Amino acid sequence: MGCVPVEMSRERFEELVGEALDEVPEELLGLMSNVVILVEDDSPADGPELLGLYEGHALTSRGWDYAGVLPDRILIYRHPILRICDTEDDVVDEVAVTVVHEIAHHFGISDERLHELGWG
């Protein structure tokens, strides 16, 4: 993979993120709290190239003093995902895995556990 990046409009990519969210069970989406999901073109330049990022306080680490904070953010990075995919079907699959992976971080699931479960 990664030989010829897929070209895709931002609008189409955002549709794929929405479709991936539609596949997440309603019960899980209902448990998400104070979080937004955004599409960005590129991951931060000062670090490794990421496909997605969860920024915030996982539900498992929120205590009695969790109040008055900005929403957590799940960022899905368009260009890095497109660069590692060869077909639109690859993009669909990678977006779905990345969305689930970052949502799992919202629920306090570690990268190590996600890799064990096949969502790495």
CSV table of C-alpha atoms in Angstrom, one decimal:
chain,number,residue,atom,x,y,z
A,1,MET,CA,0.0,0.0,0.0
A,2,GLY,CA,1.0,3.6,-0.3
A,3,CYS,CA,2.3,3.6,-3.9
A,4,VAL,CA,-0.1,6.0,-5.4
A,5,PRO,CA,-2.1,8.2,-3.0
A,6,VAL,CA,-5.9,8.3,-3.6
A,7,GLU,CA,-7.3,11.7,-4.7
A,8,MET,CA,-10.5,12.6,-2.9
A,9,SER,CA,-12.3,15.8,-2.2
A,10,ARG,CA,-12.7,17.0,1.4
A,11,GLU,CA,-16.5,16.7,1.0
A,12,ARG,CA,-16.3,13.0,0.0
A,13,PHE,CA,-13.8,12.3,2.8
A,14,GLU,CA,-16.2,13.9,5.3
A,15,GLU,CA,-19.0,11.7,3.9
A,16,LEU,CA,-16.9,8.6,4.6
A,17,VAL,CA,-16.3,9.8,8.2
A,18,GLY,CA,-20.0,10.2,8.6
A,19,GLU,CA,-20.6,6.8,7.1
A,20,ALA,CA,-18.1,5.3,9.6
A,21,LEU,CA,-19.9,7.0,12.4
A,22,ASP,CA,-23.2,5.5,11.2
A,23,GLU,CA,-21.7,2.1,11.6
A,24,VAL,CA,-20.9,2.7,15.3
A,25,PRO,CA,-23.6,1.1,17.5
A,26,GLU,CA,-26.2,3.7,18.6
A,27,GLU,CA,-25.7,2.5,22.2
A,28,LEU,CA,-22.0,3.5,22.1
A,29,LEU,CA,-22.7,6.9,20.4
A,30,GLY,CA,-25.2,7.6,23.1
A,31,LEU,CA,-22.6,7.1,25.8
A,32,MET,CA,-20.2,9.6,24.2
A,33,SER,CA,-20.1,12.8,26.1
A,34,ASN,CA,-18.7,16.3,25.4
A,35,VAL,CA,-16.8,15.3,22.3
A,36,VAL,CA,-16.7,16.6,18.7
A,37,ILE,CA,-15.4,14.8,15.6
A,38,LEU,CA,-13.5,16.9,13.1
A,39,VAL,CA,-11.7,16.3,9.8
A,40,GLU,CA,-8.4,18.1,9.3
A,41,ASP,CA,-6.2,17.9,6.2
A,42,ASP,CA,-2.9,17.2,8.0
A,43,SER,CA,-1.7,16.0,11.4
A,44,PRO,CA,0.5,18.4,13.4
A,45,ALA,CA,3.8,19.2,11.7
A,46,ASP,CA,5.8,18.9,14.9
A,47,GLY,CA,5.1,15.2,15.4
A,48,PRO,CA,4.8,11.9,13.7
A,49,GLU,CA,2.3,11.7,10.8
A,50,LEU,CA,-1.0,10.5,12.4
A,51,LEU,CA,-4.2,9.2,10.8
A,52,GLY,CA,-6.3,10.3,13.8
A,53,LEU,CA,-5.9,11.8,17.2
A,54,TYR,CA,-8.0,12.0,20.4
A,55,GLU,CA,-7.5,15.1,22.5
A,56,GLY,CA,-9.2,15.4,25.8
A,57,HIS,CA,-10.2,13.5,28.9
A,58,ALA,CA,-11.3,9.9,28.4
A,59,LEU,CA,-14.6,9.1,30.1
A,60,THR,CA,-12.7,6.7,32.4
A,61,SER,CA,-10.5,9.6,33.7
A,62,ARG,CA,-13.3,12.1,34.4
A,63,GLY,CA,-13.9,12.8,38.0
A,64,TRP,CA,-16.2,14.9,40.1
A,65,ASP,CA,-14.2,18.0,39.1
A,66,TYR,CA,-14.8,17.5,35.4
A,67,ALA,CA,-16.9,20.5,34.5
A,68,GLY,CA,-16.8,23.7,32.4
A,69,VAL,CA,-14.3,22.3,29.9
A,70,LEU,CA,-14.2,22.5,26.1
A,71,PRO,CA,-15.3,19.4,24.3
A,72,ASP,CA,-12.8,16.7,23.6
A,73,ARG,CA,-11.8,16.4,20.0
A,74,ILE,CA,-11.4,13.5,17.7
A,75,LEU,CA,-9.4,14.5,14.7
A,76,ILE,CA,-9.4,12.4,11.5
A,77,TYR,CA,-6.5,13.5,9.2
A,78,ARG,CA,-7.4,13.3,5.5
A,79,HIS,CA,-4.1,13.6,3.7
A,80,PRO,CA,-2.2,11.0,5.8
A,81,ILE,CA,-5.0,8.5,5.2
A,82,LEU,CA,-5.1,9.2,1.5
A,83,ARG,CA,-1.4,8.8,1.3
A,84,ILE,CA,-1.4,5.2,2.6
A,85,CYS,CA,-4.3,4.0,0.5
A,86,ASP,CA,-4.3,2.7,-3.1
A,87,THR,CA,-8.1,2.7,-3.7
A,88,GLU,CA,-11.2,4.4,-2.5
A,89,ASP,CA,-12.2,1.1,-0.9
A,90,ASP,CA,-8.9,1.2,1.1
A,91,VAL,CA,-9.9,4.7,2.2
A,92,VAL,CA,-13.3,3.6,3.4
A,93,ASP,CA,-11.7,0.8,5.4
A,94,GLU,CA,-9.0,3.0,6.9
A,95,VAL,CA,-11.4,5.8,7.8
A,96,ALA,CA,-13.7,3.2,9.6
A,97,VAL,CA,-10.7,1.8,11.6
A,98,THR,CA,-9.4,5.2,12.5
A,99,VAL,CA,-12.8,6.5,13.6
A,100,VAL,CA,-13.4,3.4,15.8
A,101,HIS,CA,-9.8,3.7,17.1
A,102,GLU,CA,-10.2,7.3,18.2
A,103,ILE,CA,-13.7,6.7,19.7
A,104,ALA,CA,-12.2,3.9,21.7
A,105,HIS,CA,-9.7,6.3,23.2
A,106,HIS,CA,-12.7,8.4,24.4
A,107,PHE,CA,-13.8,5.3,26.3
A,108,GLY,CA,-10.3,5.0,27.8
A,109,ILE,CA,-9.1,2.0,25.7
A,110,SER,CA,-5.3,2.1,25.1
A,111,ASP,CA,-3.4,1.8,21.9
A,112,GLU,CA,-2.0,-1.5,23.1
A,113,ARG,CA,-5.4,-3.0,23.7
A,114,LEU,CA,-6.7,-1.7,20.4
A,115,HIS,CA,-3.8,-3.4,18.6
A,116,GLU,CA,-4.7,-6.6,20.5
A,117,LEU,CA,-8.3,-6.3,19.3
A,118,GLY,CA,-7.3,-5.7,15.7
A,119,TRP,CA,-8.2,-1.9,15.7
A,120,GLY,CA,-4.6,-0.6,15.7
